Coordinates of C-alpha atoms in Angstrom, one line a residue:
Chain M
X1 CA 0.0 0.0 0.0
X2 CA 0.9 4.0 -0.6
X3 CA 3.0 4.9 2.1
X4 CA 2.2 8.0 4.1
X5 CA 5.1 11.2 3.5
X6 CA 6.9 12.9 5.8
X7 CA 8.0 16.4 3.9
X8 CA 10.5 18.6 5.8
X9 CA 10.0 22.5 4.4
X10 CA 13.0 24.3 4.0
X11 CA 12.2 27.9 3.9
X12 CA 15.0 29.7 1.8
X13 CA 15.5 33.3 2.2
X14 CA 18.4 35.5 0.4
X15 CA 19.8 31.5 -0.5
X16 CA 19.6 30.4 3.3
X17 CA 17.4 27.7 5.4
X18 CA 15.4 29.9 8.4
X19 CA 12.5 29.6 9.9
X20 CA 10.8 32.4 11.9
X21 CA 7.4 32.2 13.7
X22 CA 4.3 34.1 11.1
X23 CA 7.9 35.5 8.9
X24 CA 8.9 37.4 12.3
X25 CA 12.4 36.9 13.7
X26 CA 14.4 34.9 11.0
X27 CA 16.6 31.9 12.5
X28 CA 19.2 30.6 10.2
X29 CA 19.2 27.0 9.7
X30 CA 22.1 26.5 7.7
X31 CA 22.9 25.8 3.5
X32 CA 19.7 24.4 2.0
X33 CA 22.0 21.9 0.1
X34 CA 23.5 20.3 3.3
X35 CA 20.1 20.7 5.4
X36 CA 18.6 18.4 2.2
X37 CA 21.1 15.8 1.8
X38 CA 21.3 15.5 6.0
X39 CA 17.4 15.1 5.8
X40 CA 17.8 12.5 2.9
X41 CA 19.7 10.7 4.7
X42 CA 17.5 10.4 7.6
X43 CA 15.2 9.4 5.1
X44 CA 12.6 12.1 4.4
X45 CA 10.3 11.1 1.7
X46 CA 10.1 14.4 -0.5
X47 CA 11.3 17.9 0.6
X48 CA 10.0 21.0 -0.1
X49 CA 11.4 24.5 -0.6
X50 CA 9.8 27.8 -0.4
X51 CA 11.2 30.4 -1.5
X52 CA 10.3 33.2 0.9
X53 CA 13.2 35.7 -0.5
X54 CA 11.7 39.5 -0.5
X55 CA 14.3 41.2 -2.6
X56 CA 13.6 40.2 -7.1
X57 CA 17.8 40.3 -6.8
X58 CA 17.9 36.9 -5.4
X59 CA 15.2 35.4 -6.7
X60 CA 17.1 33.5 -9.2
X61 CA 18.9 32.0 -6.0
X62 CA 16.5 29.5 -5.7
X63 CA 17.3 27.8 -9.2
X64 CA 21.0 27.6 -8.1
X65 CA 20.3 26.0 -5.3
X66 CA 17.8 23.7 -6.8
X67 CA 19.9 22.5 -9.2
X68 CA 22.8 21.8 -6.7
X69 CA 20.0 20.0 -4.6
X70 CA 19.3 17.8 -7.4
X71 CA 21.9 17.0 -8.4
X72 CA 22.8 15.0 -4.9
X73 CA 19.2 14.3 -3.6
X74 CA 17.4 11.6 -5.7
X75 CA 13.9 11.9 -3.8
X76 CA 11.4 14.6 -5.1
X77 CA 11.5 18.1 -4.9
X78 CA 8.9 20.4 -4.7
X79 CA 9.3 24.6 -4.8
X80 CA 7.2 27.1 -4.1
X81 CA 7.6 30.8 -3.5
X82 CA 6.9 33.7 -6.2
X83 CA 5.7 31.2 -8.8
X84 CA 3.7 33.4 -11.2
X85 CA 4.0 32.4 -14.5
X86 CA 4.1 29.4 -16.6
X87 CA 7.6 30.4 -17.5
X88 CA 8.7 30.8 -13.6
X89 CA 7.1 27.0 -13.4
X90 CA 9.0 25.7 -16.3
X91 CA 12.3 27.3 -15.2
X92 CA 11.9 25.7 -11.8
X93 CA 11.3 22.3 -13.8
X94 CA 13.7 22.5 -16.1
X95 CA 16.6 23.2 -12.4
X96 CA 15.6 19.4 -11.5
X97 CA 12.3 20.5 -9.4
X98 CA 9.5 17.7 -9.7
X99 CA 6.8 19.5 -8.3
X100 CA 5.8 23.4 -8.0
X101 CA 3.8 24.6 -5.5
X102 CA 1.4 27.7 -6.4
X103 CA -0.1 30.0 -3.6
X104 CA -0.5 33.8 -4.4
X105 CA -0.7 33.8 -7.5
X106 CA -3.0 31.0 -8.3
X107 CA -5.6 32.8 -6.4
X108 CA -5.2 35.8 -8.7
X109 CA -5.2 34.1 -11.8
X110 CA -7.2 30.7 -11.2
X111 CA -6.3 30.3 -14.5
X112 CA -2.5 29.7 -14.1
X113 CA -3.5 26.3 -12.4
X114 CA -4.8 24.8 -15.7
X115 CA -2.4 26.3 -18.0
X116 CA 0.4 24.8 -16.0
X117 CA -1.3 21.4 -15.2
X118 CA -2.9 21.0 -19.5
X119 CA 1.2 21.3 -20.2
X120 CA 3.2 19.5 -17.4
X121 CA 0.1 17.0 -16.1
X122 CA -1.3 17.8 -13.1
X123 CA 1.0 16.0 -10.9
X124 CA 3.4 18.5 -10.8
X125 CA 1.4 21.3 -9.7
X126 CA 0.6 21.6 -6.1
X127 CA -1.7 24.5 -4.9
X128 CA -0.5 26.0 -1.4
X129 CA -3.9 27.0 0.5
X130 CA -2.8 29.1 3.3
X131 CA -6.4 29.3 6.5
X132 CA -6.9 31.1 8.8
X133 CA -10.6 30.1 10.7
X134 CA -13.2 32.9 10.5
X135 CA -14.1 33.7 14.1
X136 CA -18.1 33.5 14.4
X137 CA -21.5 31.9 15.0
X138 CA -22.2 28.9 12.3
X139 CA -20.5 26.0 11.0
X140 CA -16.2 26.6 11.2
X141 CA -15.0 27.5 7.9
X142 CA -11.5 28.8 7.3
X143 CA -10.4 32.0 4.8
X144 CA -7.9 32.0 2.5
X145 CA -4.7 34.6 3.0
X146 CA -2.1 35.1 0.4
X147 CA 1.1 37.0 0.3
X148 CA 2.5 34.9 3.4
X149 CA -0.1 35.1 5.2
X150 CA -0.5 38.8 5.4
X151 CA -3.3 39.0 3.0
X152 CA -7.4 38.3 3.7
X153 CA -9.4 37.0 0.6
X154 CA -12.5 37.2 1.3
X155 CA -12.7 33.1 -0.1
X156 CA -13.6 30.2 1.5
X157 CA -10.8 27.6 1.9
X158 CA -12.8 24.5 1.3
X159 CA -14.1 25.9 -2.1
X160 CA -11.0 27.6 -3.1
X161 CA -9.4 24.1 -2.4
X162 CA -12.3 22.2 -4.4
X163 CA -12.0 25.0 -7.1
X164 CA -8.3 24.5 -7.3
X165 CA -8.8 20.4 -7.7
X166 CA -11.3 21.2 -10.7
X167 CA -8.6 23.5 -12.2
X168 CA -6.3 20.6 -12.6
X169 CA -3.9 21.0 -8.8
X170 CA -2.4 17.5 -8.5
X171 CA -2.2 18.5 -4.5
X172 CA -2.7 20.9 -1.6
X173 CA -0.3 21.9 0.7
X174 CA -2.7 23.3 4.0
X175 CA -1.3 24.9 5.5
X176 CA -3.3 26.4 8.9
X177 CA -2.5 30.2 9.8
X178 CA -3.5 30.1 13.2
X179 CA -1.4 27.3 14.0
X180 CA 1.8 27.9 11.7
X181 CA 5.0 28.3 13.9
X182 CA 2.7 27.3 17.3
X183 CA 4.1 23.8 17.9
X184 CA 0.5 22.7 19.6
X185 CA 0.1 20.8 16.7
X186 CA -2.3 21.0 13.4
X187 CA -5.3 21.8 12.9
X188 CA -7.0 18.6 12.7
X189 CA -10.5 20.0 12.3
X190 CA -9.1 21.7 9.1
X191 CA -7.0 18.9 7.6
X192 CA -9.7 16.4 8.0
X193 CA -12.4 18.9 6.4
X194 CA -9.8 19.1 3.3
X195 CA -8.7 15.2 3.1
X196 CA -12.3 13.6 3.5
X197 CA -13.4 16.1 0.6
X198 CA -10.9 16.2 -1.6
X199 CA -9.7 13.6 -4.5
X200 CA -6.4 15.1 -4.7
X201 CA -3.8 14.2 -1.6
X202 CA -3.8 16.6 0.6
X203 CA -0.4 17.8 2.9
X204 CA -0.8 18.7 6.4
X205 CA 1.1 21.7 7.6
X206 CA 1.3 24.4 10.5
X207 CA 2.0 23.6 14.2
X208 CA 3.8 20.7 14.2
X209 CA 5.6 20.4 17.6
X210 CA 6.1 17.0 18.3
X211 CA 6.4 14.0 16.9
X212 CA 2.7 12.8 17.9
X213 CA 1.1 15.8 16.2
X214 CA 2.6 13.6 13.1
X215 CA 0.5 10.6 13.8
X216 CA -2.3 12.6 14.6
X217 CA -2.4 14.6 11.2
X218 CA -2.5 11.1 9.5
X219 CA -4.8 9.3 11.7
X220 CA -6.9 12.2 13.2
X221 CA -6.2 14.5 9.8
X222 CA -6.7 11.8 7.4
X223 CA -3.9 13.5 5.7
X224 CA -1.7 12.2 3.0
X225 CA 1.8 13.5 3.8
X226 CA 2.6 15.9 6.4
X227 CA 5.1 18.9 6.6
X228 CA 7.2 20.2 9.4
X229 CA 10.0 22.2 9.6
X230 CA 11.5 23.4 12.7
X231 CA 11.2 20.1 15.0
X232 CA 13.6 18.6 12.1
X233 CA 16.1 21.8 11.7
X234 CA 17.7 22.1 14.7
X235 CA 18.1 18.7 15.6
X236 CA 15.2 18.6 18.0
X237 CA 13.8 14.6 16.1
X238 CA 15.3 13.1 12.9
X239 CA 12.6 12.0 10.2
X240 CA 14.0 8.4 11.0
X241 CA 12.8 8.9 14.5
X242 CA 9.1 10.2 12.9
X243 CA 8.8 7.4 11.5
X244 CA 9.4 4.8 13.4
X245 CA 6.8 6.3 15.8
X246 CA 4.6 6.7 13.0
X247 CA 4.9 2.9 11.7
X248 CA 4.6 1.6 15.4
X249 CA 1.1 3.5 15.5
X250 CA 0.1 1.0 12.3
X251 CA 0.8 3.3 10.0
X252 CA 2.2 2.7 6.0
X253 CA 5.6 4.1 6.3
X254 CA 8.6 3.7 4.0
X255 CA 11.2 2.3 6.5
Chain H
X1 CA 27.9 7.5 -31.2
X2 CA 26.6 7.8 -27.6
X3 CA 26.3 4.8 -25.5
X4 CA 23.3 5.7 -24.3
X5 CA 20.6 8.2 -25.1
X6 CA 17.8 10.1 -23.3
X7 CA 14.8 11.2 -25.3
X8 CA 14.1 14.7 -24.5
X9 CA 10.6 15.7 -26.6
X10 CA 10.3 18.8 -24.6
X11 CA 7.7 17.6 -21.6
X12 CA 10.2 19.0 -18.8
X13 CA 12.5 17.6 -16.4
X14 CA 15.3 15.0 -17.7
X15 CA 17.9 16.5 -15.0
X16 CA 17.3 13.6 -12.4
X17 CA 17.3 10.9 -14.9
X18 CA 20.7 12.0 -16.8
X19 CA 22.1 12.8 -13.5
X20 CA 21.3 9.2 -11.9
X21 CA 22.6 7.4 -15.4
X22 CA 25.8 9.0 -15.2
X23 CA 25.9 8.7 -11.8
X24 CA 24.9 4.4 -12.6
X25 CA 27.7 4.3 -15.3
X26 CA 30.4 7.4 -14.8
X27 CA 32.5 5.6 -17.9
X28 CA 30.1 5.7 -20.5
X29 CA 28.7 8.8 -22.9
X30 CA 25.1 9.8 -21.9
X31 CA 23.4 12.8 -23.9
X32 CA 19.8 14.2 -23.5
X33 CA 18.8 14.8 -27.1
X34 CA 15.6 15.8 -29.0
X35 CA 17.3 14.7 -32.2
X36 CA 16.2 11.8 -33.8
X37 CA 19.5 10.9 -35.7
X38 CA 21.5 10.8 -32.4
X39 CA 18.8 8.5 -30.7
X40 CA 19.6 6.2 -33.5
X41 CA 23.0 5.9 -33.2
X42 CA 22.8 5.3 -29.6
X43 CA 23.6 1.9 -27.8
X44 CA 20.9 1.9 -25.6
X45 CA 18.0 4.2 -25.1
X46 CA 16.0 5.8 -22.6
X47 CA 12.4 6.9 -22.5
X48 CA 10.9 9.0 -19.8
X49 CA 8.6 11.2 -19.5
X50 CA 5.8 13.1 -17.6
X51 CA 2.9 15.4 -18.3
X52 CA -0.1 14.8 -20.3
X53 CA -0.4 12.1 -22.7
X54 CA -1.8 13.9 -25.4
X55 CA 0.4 16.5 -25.3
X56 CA 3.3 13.9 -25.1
X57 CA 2.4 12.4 -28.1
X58 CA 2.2 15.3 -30.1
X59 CA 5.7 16.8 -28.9
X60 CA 6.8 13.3 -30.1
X61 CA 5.2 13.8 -33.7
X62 CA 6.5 17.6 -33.6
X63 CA 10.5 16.7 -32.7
X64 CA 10.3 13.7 -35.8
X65 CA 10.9 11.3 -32.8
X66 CA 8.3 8.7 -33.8
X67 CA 10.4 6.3 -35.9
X68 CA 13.2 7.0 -33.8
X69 CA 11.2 5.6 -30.8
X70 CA 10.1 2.9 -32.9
X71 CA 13.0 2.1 -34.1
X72 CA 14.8 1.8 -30.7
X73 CA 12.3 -0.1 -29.0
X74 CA 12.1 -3.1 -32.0
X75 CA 16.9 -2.8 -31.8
X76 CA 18.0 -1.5 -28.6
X77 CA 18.3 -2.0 -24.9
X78 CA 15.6 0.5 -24.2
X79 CA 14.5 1.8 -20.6
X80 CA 10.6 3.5 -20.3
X81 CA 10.0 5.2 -17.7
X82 CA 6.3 7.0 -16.6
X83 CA 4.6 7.9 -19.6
X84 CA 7.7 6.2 -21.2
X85 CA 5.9 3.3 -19.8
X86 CA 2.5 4.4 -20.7
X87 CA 3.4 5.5 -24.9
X88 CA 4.5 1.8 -25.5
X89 CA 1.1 0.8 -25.4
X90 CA -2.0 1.0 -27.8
X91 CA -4.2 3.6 -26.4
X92 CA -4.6 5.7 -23.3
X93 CA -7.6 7.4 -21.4
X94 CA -6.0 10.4 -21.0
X95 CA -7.4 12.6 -23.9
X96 CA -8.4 9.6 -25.8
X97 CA -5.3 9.2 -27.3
X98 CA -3.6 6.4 -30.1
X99 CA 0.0 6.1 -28.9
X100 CA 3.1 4.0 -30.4
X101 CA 0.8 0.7 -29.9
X102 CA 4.4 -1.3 -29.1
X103 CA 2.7 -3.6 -26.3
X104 CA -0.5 -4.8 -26.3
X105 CA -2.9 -3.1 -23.9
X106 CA -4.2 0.3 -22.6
X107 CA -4.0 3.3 -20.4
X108 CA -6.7 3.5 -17.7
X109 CA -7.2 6.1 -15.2
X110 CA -7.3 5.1 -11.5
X111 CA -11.2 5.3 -10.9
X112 CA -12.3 8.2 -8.7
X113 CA -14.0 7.7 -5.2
X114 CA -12.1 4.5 -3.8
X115 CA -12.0 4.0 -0.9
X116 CA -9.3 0.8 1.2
X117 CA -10.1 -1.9 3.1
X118 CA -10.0 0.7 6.3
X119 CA -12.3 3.2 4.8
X120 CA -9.8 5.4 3.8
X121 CA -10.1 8.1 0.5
X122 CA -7.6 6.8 -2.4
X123 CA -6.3 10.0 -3.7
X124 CA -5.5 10.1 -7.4
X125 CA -2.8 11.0 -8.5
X126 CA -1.1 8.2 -7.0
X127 CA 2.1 10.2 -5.4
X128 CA 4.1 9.0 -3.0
X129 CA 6.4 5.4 -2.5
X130 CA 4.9 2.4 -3.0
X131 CA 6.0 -1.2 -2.7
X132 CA 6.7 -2.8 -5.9
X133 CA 6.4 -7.0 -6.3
X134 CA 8.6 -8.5 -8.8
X135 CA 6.1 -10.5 -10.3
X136 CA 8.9 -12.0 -12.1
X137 CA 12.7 -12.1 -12.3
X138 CA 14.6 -9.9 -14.2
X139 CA 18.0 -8.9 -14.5
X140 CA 17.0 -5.0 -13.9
X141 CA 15.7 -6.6 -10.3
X142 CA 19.2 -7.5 -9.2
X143 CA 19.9 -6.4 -6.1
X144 CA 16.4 -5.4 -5.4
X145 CA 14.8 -6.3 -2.1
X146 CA 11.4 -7.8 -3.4
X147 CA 8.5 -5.1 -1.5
X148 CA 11.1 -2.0 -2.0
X149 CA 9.5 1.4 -2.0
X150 CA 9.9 3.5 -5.3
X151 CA 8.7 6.5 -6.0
X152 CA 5.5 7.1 -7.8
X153 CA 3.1 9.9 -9.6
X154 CA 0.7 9.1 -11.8
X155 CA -3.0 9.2 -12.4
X156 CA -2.8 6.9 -15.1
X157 CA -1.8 2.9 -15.2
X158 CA -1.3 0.4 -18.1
X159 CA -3.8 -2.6 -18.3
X160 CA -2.4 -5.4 -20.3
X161 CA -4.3 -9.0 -21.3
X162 CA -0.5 -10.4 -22.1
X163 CA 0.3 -11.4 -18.2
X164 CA 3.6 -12.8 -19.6
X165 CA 4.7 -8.9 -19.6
X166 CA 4.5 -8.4 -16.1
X167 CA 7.4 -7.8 -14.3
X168 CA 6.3 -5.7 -11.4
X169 CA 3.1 -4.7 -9.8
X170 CA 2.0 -2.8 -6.6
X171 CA -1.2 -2.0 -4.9
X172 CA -3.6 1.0 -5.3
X173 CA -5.9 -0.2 -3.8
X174 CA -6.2 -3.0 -6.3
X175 CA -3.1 -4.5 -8.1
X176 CA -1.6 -2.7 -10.9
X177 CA 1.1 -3.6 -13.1
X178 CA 4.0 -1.3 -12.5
X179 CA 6.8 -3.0 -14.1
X180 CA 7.0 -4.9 -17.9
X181 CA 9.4 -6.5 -19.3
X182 CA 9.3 -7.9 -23.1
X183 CA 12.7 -9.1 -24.6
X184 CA 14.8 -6.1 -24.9
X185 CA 12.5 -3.7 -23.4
X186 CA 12.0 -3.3 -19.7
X187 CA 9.6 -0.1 -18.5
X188 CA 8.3 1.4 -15.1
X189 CA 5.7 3.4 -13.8
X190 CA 7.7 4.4 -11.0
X191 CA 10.8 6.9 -10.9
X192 CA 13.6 5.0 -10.4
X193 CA 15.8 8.7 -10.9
X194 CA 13.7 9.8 -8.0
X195 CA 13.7 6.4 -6.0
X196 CA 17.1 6.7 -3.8
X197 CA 19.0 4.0 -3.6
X198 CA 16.8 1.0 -5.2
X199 CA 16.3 3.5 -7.7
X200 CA 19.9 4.0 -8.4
X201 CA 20.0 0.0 -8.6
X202 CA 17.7 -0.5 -11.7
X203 CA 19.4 2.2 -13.2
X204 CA 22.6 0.4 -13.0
X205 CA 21.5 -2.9 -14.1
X206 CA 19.9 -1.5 -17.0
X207 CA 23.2 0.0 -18.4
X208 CA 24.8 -3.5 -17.9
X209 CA 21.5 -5.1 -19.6
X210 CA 22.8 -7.4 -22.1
X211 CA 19.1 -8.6 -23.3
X212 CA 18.5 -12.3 -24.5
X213 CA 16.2 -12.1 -27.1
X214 CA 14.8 -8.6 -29.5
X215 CA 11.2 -7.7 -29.7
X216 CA 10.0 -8.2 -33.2
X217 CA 8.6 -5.8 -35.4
X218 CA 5.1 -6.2 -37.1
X219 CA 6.1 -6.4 -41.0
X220 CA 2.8 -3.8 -41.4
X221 CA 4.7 -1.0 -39.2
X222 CA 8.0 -1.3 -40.9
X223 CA 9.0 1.3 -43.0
X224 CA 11.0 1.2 -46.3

């Protein structure tokens, strides 16, 4: 059977690995080609990249850094961060990236979703649906942001994630605002409302603190993979350590 | 002449499976080429590929690459892998496409709205590491654990009536061929260039293939 994914998330700014809490207080956590081959070796199952680099001077950064990557990590890659174009998801292809995950500007331009998935197949292109939950009476329902988070839309996640699925998205990375950086866990409620209603996989992400919240986005989240970043970059687990707490709780793991 | 060639017909990235074969066989000449001449001259041949079928096929009709294809798959040791898998056979699903009809059998799409034996939602596409059976032995298993994980992606699977093809299969939730093997042509759904290790193992056995027997070509599809 499909084994479940753990994904680490590198977040690469200015051609460096940090991780802050909501983009606040940058931590550097080393070169994004020895954090990858260290987490390949400990047997991560894809990783991801975002590209969270503010200045247009370094965005090219990320292409030199995924070609080094792939050219020493033989697991898949997926990048994210500024893609706006066709063209930005072709060049990002074309540097050895297997997948290309799509947030701001797919929510402009719905449009880019089915341009890019007609041409490369739809397994390539992953949508990134960043929720926050919408305070009030009612059932819960969750709103998406853009722009890292710092941006209201007025949409519904659910939809916009069943919208992006009909454009031709091959996946969604979920990522929960009101968790991200947190380390209380995920937000089950939301991953399970995505997973049990979508066709597409679905990757967990936001709030992991511990290696249980792991097992929990799976079994409690129904989730496909799940993404963490900062209980992996400073040493805190390995991803061999995930998993073997993950297969021990009867989960599919590749061990 | 190269010794080995990867088809390039434009459908994106051929940086992990050129960078795994060299890394398989550092000695010998590999070139990523769109050209149809150089594909001839090649030793042995490999086909990947990804994106949409249609589209695939008609990038192959645009580059000339056709007869080259052809012409590899009936002479060479020759390595399919994803929709490289998927183009050997007659048909596919996916836009109701003819493609190089090679193998016998078809290209189905996993059906929507499975569920496992747990009650669990079967996501399509299939992404993510599977175990792979070898259904049969093969010298491009060597050295492969039966049940290893490789990596998959695909919404798509090939569906053949000829069981003696099957090399590999793996569940989803039902079985599904993953793996054929036909003379001098062996092809996977999976990504070995992506598959770490066990990956990096088929890939090496397939430049030190030294197949028994050629796959013959229909005298109605040879050309002049």
């Amino acid at each position: 059977m499909l084994a479940k994914r753990i994904i680490p998330c590198l977040d690469v700014n200015a051609g460096r690995v940090v991780k802050g809490i909501k983009f606040v207080g940058l931590r550097d956590a080393g070169d994004p080609v020895e954090v990858a081959a260290r987490y390949n070796k400990q047997g991560a199952d894809e990783i991801t990249f975002l590209d969270i680099t503010a200045s247009s001077d370094d965005r090219d950064l990320i292409l030199h850094i995924v070609e080094a990557v792939a050219t020493q990590v033989f697991i898949p890659l997926t990048v994210g961060g500024g893609v706006r174009k066709v063209e930005d998801v072709r060049r990002l292809l074309n540097a050895g990236a297997d997948k290309i995950s799509i947030n701001t500007a797919a929510v402009q331009t719905p449009q880019l979703i089915a341009d890019a998935s007609s041409h490369y197949g739809s397994q390539c292109i992953v949508v990134a649906v960043d929720a926050k939950r919408v305070e009030g009476p009612g059932p819960t329902r969750w709103e998406v942001y853009t722009h890292g988070g710092r941006r209201a839309t007025g949409l519904d996640a659910l939809e916009w994630g069943r919208h992006a699925q009909e454009l031709g998205a091959g996946e969604i990375l979920l990522t929960s605002m009101d968790r991200d950086g947190t380390r209380v866990g995920f937000d089950l409620e939301l991953t399970r409302a995505f997973s049990d209603a979508l066709s597409i996989p679905v990757i967990a992400s936001g709030g992991v603190g511990s290696l249980e919240h792991l097992v929990d986005g799976i079994v409690q989240g129904h989730a496909d993979a799940v993404l963490a970043a900062s209980i992996f970059h400073y040493g805190e687990f390995t991803i061999g350590q995930a998993k073997q707490l993950m297969a021990a709780r009867g989960i599919e793991m590749r061990v | 002449m190269s010794d080995i060639a990867v088809i390039d017909y434009g459908m994106g990235n051929l940086h992990s499976v050129s960078t795994r074969l060299r890394q398989a066989a550092p000695d010998l000449e590999i070139v990523v080429t769109s050209n149809p001449a150089v594909v001839e001259a090649a030793a042995r041949v490999v086909f990947p590929g990804q994106g949409a079928m249609p589209d695939c096929m008609r990038e192959l009709e645009a580059h000339g690459l056709r007869e080259a294809v052809l012409e590899a798959a009936y002479t060479k040791p020759f390595l399919g892998i994803c929709i490289g898998l998927q183009m050997l056979f007659a048909n596919s699903e996916e836009g109701s496409v003819g493609c190089l009809d090679i193998l016998a059998g078809r290209v189905r799409r996993f059906a929507g709205a499975m569920t496992t034996a747990n009650g669990e939602r079967v996501k399509v596409p299939h992404m993510g590491w599977n175990r792979v059976r070898q259904v049969a032995p093969h010298p491009l298993w060597e050295g492969v654990a039966d049940h290893a994980h490789f990596y998959f992606v695909h919404s798509y699977y090939v569906e053949t009536t000829d069981l003696s093809m099957i090399a590999g299969s793996s569940d989803y939730p039902q079985p599904f061929t993953c793996a054929v093997a036909r003379n001098n042509i062996f092809a996977v759904q999976f990504h070995p260039e992506k598959s770490g290790a066990d990956g990096l193992q088929v890939l090496s056995n397939f430049v030190q293939w030294q197949p028994m027997s050629w796959l013959e070509r229909p005298r109605t599809l040879a050309v002049s």
